[in-house]
PDB file of C-alpha atoms in Angstrom:
ATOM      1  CA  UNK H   1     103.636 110.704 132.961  1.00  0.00           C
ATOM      2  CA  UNK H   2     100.647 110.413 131.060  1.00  0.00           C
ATOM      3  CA  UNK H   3     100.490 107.293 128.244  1.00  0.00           C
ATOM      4  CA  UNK H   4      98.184 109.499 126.005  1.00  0.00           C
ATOM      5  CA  UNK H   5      96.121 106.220 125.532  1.00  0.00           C
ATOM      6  CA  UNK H   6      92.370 107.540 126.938  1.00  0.00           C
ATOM      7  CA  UNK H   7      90.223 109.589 129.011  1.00  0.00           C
ATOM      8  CA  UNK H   8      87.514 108.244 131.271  1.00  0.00           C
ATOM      9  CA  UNK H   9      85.132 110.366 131.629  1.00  0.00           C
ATOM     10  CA  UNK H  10      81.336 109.714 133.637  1.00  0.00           C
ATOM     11  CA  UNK H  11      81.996 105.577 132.875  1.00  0.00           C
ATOM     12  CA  UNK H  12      82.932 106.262 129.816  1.00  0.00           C
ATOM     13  CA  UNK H  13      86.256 105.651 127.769  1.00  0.00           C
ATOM     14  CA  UNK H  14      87.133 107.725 124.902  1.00  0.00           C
ATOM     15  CA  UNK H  15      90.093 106.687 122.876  1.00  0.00           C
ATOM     16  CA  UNK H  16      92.782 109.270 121.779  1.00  0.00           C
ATOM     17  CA  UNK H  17      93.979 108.157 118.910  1.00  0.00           C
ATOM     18  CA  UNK H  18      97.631 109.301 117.915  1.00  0.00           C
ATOM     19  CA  UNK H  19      97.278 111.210 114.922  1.00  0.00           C
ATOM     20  CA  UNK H  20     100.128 110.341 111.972  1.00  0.00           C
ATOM     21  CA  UNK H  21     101.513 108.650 114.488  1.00  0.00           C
ATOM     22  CA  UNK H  22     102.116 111.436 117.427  1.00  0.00           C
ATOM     23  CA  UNK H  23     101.848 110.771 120.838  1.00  0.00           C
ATOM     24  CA  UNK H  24     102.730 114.244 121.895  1.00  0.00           C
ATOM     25  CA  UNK H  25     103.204 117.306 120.504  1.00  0.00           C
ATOM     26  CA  UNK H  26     106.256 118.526 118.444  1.00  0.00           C
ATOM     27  CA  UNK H  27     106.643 114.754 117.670  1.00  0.00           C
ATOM     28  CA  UNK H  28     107.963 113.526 113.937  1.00  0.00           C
ATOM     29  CA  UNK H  29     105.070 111.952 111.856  1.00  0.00           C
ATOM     30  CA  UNK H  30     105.215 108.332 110.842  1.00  0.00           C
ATOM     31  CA  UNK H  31     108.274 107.082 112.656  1.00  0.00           C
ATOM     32  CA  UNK H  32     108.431 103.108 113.526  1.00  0.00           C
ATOM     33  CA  UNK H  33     109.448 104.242 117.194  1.00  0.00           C
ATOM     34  CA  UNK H  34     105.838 105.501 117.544  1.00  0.00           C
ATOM     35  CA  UNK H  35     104.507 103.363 115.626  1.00  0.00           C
ATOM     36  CA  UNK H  36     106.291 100.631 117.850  1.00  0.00           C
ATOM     37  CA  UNK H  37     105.489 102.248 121.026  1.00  0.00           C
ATOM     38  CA  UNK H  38     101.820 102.808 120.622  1.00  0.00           C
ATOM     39  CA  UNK H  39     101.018  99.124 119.553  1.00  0.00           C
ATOM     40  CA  UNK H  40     102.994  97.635 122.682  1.00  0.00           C
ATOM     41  CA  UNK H  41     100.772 100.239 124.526  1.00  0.00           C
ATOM     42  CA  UNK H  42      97.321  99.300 123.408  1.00  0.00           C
ATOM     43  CA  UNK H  43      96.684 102.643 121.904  1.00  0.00           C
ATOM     44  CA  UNK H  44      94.785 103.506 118.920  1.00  0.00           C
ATOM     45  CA  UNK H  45      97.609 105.153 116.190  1.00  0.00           C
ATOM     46  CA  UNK H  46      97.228 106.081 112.404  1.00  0.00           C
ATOM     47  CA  UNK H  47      98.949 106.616 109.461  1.00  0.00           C
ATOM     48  CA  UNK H  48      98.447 107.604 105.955  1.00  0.00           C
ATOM     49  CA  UNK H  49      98.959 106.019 102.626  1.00  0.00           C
ATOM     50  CA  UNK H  50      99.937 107.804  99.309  1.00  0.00           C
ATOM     51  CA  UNK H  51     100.379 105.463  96.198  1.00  0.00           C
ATOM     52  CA  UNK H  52     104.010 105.654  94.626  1.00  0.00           C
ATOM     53  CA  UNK H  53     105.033 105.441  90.928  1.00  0.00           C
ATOM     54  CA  UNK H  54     106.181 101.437  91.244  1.00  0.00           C
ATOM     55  CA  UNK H  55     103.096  99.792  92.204  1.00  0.00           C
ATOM     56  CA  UNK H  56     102.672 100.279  96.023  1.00  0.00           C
ATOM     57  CA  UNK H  57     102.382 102.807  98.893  1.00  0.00           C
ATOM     58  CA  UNK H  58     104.742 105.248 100.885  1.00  0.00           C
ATOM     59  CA  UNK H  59     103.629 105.964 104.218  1.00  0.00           C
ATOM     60  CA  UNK H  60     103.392 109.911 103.653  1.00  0.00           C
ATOM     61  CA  UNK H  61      99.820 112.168 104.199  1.00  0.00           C
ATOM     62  CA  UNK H  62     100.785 114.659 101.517  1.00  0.00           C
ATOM     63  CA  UNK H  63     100.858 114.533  97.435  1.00  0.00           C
ATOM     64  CA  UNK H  64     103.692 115.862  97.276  1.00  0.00           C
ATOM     65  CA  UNK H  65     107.646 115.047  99.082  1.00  0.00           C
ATOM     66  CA  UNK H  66     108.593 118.764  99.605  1.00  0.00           C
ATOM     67  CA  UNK H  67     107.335 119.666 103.254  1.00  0.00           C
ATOM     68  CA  UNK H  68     107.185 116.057 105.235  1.00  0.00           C
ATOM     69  CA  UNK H  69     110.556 114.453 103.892  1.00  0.00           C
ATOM     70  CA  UNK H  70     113.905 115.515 102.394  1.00  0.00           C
ATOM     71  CA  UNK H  71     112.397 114.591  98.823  1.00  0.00           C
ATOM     72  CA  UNK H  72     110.861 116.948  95.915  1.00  0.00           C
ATOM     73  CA  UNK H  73     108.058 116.361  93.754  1.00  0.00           C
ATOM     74  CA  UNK H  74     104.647 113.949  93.702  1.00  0.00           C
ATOM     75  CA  UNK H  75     105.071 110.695  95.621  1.00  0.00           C
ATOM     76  CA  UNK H  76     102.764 109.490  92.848  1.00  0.00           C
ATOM     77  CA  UNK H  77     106.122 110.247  90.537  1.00  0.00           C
ATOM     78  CA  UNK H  78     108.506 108.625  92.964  1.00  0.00           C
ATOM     79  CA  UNK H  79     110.615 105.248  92.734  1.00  0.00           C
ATOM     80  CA  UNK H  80     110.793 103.098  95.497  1.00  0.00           C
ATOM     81  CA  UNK H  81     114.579 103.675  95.337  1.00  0.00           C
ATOM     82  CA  UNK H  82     113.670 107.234  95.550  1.00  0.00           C
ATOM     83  CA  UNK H  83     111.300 107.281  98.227  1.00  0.00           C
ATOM     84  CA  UNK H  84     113.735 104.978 100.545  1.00  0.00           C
ATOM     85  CA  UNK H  85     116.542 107.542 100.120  1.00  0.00           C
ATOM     86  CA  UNK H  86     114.560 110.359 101.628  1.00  0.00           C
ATOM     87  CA  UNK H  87     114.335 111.397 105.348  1.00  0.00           C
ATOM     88  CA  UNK H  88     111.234 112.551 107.355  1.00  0.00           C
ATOM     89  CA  UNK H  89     110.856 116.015 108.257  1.00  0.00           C
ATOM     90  CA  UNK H  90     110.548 116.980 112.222  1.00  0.00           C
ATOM     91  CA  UNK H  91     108.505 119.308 113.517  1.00  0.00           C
ATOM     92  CA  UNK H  92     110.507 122.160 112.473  1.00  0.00           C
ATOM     93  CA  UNK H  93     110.973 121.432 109.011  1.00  0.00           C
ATOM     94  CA  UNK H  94     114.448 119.701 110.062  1.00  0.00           C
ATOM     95  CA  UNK H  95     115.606 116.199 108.185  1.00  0.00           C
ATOM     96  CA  UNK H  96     115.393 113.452 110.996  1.00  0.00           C
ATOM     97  CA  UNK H  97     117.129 110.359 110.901  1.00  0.00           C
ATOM     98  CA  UNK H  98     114.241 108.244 110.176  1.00  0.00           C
ATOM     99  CA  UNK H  99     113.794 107.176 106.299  1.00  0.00           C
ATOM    100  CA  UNK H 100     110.163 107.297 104.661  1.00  0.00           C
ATOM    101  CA  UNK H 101     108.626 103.697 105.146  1.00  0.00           C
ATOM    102  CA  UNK H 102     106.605 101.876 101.886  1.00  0.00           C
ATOM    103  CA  UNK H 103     103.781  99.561 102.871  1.00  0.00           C
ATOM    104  CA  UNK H 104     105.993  96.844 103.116  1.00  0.00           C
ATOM    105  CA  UNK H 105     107.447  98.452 105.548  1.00  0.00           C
ATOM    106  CA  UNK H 106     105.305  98.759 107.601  1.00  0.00           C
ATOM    107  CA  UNK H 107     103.884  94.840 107.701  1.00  0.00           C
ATOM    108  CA  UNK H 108     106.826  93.778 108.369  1.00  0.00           C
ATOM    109  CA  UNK H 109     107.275  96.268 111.323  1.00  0.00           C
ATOM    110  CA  UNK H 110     103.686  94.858 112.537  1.00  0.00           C
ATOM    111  CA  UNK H 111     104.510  90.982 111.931  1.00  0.00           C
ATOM    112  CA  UNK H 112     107.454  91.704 114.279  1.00  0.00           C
ATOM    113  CA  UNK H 113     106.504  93.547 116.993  1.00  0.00           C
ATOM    114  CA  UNK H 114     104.493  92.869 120.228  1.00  0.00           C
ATOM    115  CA  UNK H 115     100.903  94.564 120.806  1.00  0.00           C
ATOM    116  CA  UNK H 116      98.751  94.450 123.504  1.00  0.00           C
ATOM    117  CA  UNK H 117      95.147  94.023 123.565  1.00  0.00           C
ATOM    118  CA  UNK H 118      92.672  96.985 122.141  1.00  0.00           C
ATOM    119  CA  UNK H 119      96.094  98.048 119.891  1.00  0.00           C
ATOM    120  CA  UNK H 120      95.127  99.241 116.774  1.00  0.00           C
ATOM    121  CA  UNK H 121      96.977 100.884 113.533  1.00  0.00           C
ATOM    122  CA  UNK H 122      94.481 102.772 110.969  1.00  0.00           C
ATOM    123  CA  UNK H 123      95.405 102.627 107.757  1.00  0.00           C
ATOM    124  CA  UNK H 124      94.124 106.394 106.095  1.00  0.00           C
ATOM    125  CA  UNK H 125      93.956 105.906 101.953  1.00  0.00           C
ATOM    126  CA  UNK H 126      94.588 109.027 100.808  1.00  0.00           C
ATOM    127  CA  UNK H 127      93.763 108.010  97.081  1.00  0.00           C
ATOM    128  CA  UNK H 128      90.791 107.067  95.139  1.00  0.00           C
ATOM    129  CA  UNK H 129      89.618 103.894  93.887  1.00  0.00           C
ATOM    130  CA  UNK H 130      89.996 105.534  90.161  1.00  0.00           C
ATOM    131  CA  UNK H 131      93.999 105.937  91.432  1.00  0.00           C
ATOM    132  CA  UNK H 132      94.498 102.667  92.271  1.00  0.00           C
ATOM    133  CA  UNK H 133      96.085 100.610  90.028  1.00  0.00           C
ATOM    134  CA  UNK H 134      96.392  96.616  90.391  1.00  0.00           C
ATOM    135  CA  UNK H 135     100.021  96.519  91.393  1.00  0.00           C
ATOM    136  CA  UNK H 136      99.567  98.943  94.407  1.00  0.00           C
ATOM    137  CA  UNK H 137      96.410  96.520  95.775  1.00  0.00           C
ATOM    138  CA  UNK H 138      98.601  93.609  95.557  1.00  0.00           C
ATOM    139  CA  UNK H 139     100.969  95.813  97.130  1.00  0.00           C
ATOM    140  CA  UNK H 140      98.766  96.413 100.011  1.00  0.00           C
ATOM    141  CA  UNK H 141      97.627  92.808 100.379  1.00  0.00           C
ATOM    142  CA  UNK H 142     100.967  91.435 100.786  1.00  0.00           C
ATOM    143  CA  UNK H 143     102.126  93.726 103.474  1.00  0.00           C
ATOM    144  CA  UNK H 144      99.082  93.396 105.370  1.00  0.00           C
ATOM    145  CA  UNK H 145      97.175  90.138 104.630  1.00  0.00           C
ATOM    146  CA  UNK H 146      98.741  88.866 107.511  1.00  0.00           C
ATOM    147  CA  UNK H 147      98.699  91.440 110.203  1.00  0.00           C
ATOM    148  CA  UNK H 148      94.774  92.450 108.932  1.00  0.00           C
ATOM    149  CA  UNK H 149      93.566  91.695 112.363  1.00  0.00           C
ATOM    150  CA  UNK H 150      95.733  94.605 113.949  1.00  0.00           C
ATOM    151  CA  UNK H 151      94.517  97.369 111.564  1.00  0.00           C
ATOM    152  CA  UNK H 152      91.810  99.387 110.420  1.00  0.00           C
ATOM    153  CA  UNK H 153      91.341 100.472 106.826  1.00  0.00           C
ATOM    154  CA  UNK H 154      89.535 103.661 105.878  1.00  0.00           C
ATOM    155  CA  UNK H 155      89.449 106.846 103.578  1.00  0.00           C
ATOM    156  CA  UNK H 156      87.106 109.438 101.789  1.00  0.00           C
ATOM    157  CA  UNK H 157      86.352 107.148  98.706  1.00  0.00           C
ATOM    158  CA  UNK H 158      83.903 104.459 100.060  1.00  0.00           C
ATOM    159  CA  UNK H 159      84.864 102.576  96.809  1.00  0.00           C
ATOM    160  CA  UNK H 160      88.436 102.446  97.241  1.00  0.00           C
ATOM    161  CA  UNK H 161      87.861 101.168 101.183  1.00  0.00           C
ATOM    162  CA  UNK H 162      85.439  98.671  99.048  1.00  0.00           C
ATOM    163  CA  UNK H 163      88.216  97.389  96.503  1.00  0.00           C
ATOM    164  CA  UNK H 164      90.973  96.676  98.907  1.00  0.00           C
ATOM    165  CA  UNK H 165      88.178  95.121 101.495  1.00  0.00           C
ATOM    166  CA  UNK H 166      87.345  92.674  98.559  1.00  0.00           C
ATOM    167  CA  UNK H 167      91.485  91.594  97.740  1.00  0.00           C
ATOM    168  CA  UNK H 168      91.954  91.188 101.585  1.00  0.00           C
ATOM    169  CA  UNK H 169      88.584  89.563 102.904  1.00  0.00           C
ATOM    170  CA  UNK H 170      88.277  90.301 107.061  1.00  0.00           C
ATOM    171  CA  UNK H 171      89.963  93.472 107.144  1.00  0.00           C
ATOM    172  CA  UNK H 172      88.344  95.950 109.774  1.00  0.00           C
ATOM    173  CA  UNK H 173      87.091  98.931 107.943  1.00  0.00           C
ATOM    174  CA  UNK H 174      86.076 102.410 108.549  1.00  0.00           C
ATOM    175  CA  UNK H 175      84.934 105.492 106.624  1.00  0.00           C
ATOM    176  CA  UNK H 176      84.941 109.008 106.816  1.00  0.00           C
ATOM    177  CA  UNK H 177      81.916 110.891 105.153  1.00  0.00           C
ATOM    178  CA  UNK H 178      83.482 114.383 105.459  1.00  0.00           C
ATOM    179  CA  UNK H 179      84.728 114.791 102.228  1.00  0.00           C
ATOM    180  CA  UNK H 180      84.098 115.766  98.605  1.00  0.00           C
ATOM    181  CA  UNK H 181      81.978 118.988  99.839  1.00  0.00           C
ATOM    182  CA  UNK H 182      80.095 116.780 102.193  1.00  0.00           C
ATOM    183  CA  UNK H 183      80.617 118.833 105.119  1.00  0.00           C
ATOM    184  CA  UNK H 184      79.894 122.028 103.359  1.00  0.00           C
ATOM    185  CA  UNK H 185      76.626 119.954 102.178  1.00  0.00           C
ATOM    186  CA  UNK H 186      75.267 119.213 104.957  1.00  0.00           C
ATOM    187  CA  UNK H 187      75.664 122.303 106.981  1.00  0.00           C
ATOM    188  CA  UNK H 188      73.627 124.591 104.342  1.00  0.00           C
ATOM    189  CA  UNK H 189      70.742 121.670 104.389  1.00  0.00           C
ATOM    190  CA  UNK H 190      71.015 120.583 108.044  1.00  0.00           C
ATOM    191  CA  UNK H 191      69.769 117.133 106.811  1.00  0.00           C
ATOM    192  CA  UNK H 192      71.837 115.394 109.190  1.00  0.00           C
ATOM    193  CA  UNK H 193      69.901 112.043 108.850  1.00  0.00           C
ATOM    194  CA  UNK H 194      70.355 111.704 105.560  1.00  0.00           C
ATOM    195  CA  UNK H 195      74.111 112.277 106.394  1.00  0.00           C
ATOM    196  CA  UNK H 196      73.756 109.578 108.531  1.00  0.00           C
ATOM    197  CA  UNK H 197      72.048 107.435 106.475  1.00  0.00           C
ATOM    198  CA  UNK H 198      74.223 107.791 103.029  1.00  0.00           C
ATOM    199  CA  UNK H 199      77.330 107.280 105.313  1.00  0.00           C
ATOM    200  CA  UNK H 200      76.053 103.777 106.558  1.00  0.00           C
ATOM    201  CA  UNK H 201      74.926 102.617 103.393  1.00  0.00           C
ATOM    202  CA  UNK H 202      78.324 103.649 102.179  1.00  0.00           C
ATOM    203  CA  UNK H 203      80.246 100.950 103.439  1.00  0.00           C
ATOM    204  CA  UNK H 204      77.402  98.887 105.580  1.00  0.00           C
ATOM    205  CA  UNK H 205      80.542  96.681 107.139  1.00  0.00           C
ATOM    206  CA  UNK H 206      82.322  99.907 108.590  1.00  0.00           C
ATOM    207  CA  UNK H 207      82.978  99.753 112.524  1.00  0.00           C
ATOM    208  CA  UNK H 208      84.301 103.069 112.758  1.00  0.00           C
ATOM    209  CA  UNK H 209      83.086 106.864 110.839  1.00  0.00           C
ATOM    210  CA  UNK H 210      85.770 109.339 111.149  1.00  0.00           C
ATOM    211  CA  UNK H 211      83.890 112.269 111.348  1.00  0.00           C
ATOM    212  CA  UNK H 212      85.315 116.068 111.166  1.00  0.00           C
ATOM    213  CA  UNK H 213      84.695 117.411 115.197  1.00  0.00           C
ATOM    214  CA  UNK H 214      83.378 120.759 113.607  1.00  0.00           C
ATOM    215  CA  UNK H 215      80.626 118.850 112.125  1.00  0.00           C
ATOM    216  CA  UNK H 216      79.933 116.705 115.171  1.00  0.00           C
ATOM    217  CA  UNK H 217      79.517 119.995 117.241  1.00  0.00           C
ATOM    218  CA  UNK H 218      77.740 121.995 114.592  1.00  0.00           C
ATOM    219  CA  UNK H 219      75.077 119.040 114.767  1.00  0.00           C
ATOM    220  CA  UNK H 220      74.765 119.843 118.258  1.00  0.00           C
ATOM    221  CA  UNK H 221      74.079 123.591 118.381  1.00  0.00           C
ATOM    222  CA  UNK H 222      71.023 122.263 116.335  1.00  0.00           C
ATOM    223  CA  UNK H 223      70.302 120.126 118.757  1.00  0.00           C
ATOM    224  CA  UNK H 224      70.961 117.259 117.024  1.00  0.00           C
ATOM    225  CA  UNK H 225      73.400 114.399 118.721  1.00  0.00           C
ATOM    226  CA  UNK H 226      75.691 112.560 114.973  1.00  0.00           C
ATOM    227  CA  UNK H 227      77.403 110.609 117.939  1.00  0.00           C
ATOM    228  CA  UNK H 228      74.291 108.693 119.456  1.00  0.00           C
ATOM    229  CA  UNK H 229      72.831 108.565 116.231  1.00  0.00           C
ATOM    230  CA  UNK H 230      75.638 106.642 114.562  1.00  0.00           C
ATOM    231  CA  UNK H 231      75.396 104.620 118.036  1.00  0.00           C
ATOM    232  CA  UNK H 232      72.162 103.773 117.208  1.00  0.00           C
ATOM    233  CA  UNK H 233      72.690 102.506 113.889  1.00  0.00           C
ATOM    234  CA  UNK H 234      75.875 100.061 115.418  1.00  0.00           C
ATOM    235  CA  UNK H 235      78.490 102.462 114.508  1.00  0.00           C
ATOM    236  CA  UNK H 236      81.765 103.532 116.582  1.00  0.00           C
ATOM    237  CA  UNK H 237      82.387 107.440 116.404  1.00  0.00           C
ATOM    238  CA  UNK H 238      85.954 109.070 115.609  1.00  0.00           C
ATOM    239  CA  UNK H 239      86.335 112.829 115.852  1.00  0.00           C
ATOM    240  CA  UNK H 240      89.099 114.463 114.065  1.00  0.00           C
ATOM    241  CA  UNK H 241      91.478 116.311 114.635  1.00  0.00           C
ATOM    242  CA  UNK H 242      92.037 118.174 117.805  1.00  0.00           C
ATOM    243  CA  UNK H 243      95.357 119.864 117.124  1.00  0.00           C
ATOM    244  CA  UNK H 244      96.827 121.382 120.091  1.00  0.00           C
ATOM    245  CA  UNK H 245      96.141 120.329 124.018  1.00  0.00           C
ATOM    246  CA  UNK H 246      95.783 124.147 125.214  1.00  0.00           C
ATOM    247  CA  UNK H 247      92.785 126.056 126.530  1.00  0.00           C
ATOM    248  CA  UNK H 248      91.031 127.005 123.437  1.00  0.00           C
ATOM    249  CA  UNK H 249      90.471 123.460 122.287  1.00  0.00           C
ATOM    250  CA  UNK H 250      89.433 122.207 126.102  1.00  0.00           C
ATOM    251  CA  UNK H 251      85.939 123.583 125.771  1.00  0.00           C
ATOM    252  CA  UNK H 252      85.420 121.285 122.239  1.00  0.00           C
ATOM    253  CA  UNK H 253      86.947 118.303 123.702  1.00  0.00           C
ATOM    254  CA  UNK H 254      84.267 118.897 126.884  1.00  0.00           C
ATOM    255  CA  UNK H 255      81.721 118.670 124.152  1.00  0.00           C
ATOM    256  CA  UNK H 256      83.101 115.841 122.655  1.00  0.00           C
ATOM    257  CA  UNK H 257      83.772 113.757 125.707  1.00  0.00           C
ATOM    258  CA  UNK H 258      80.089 114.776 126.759  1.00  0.00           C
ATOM    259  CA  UNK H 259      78.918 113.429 123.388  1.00  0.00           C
ATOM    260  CA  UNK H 260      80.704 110.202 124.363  1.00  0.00           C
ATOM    261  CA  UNK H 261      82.826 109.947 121.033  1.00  0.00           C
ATOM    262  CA  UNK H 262      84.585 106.617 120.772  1.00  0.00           C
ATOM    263  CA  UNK H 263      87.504 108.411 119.650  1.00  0.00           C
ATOM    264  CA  UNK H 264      89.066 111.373 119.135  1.00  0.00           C
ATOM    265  CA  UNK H 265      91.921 112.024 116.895  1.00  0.00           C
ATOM    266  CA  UNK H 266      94.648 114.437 118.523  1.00  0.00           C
ATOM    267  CA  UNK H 267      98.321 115.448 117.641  1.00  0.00           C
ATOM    268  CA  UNK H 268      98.753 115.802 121.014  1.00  0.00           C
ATOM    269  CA  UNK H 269      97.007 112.713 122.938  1.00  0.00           C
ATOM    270  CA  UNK H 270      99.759 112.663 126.367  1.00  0.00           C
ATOM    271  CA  UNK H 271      98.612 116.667 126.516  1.00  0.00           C
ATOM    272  CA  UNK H 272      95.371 116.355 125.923  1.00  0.00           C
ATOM    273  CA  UNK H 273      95.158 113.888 128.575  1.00  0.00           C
ATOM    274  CA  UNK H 274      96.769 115.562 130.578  1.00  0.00           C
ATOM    275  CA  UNK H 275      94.784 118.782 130.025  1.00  0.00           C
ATOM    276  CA  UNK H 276      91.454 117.132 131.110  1.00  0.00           C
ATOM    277  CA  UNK H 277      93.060 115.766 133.953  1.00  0.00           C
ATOM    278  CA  UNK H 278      94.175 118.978 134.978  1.00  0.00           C
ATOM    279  CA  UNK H 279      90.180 120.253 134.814  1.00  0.00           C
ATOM    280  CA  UNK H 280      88.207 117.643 136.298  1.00  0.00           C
ATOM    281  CA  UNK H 281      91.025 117.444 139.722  1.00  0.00           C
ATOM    282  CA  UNK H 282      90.985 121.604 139.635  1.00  0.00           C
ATOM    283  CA  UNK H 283      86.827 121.338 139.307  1.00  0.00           C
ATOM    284  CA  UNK H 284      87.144 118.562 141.846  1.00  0.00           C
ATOM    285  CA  UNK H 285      89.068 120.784 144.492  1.00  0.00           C
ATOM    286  CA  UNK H 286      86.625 123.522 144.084  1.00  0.00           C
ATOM    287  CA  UNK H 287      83.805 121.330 144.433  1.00  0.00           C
TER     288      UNK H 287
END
């Protein structure tokens, strides 16, 4: 069975990095299990963070409880007794039997397991550095000051990845450029190295820019390759988010795997892996 960990493509290794935590499709976001299974794998897995109403962060992608967990109402609004009484959603809108996790949580699920090399857990802020208030960065530095070297930090708000880098000194960071009207931006100007250049100068310490695949490819039609020119200024590339492993998304994952993206973000990584295995041994035989 495929481990949904990569595809090697030409000499080259692209990531597939589990989005919210799935490894395959139909699979329950943010669960420990995953979260467990992926780091003892060596694969890359994320996860998003919402601040809560105590001073902290749940471990949730949406503003709001209603459609991901058994809860109602903004997470912002919600207790940490509140948040730890509610169940995660599956993929059918089902309660599970796995509770929401806070970001205490999840250190302590990090301090205690095993990971092998090249394992990696990014951390997706989905708040602003205006939203953050003292409590939740101590918060965050508690829970992860000590497993910082197994993580990745990133988000939309360069200045939010910027506060929490400075509370927790040598924490890998990333940052994704796409937002804000960024995207829309750039594709009426086509000034894609000024794109480039504001997204280094964002956050010059980023290793990693998560960058929206539609962007990556509409670059391209213009003849324009975003993945070797964030190569060329020393940065790794992350394309988001392939969705489903089926044959309408194989030809964009061709074009990113020919692009040689570092990464590429997938709710599906075992069937996307799969999938491209599938075409290169069926172009193989008729070759």
């Amino acid at each position: 069975m495929s481990d949904g960990l990569f595809i090697e493509r030409d000499g080259f290794r692209t990531m597939l990095k589990w989005h919210r935590g799935h490894k395959q499709a139909g699979d329950i976001s943010f669960t420990p299990d995953r979260i467990t299974e992926g780091m003892a794998l060596g694969a890359s897995v994320e996860i998003d963070l919402i601040c809560h109403a105590v001073g902290g962060l749940a471990v949730l992608h949406d503003e709001v409880l209603d459609k991901a967990t058994t809860g109602q109402g903004p997470v912002r609004a919600a207790s940490v007794d509140q948040l730890r009484n509610q169940f995660l959603r599956d993929h059918d809108g089902q309660p599970s039997a796995h509770r929401v996790m806070l970001i205490d949580d999840l250190g302590r699920i990090l301090a205690s397991i095993s990971h092998r090399a090249g394992a990696v857990l990014q951390l997706d802020l989905k708040e602003k550095a205006s939203d953050l208030t003292q409590q939740d960065i101590d918060a965050f530095v508690a829970a992860i000051g000590p497993v910082r070297e197994r993580v990745i930090l990133s988000a939309g708000d360069a200045k939010a990845v910027s506060r929490l880098a400075e509370a927790l000194p040598g924490l890998p960071l990333g940052y994704d450029p796409c937002h804000g009207g960024a995207i829309e931006r750039l594709m009426e100007s086509g000034d894609f190295v000024a794109f480039i250049d504001d997204a280094v100068a964002a956050i010059p310490d980023a290793e990693m820019i998560y960058l929206d695949h539609e962007a990556v490819l509409f670059a391209e039609d213009r003849g324009f390759n975003m993945v070797a020119a964030f190569h060329a200024a020393g940065k790794r590339i992350d394309a988001y988010t392939i969705n489903r492993a089926d044959e309408v998304s194989l030809p964009r994952v061709l074009r990113l795997l020919a692009l040689k993206c570092d990464q590429i973000t997938t709710d599906d990584p075992v069937g996307l892996q799969a999938l491209i295995a599938l075409y290169d041994n069926q172009r193989s035989m008729a070759g």
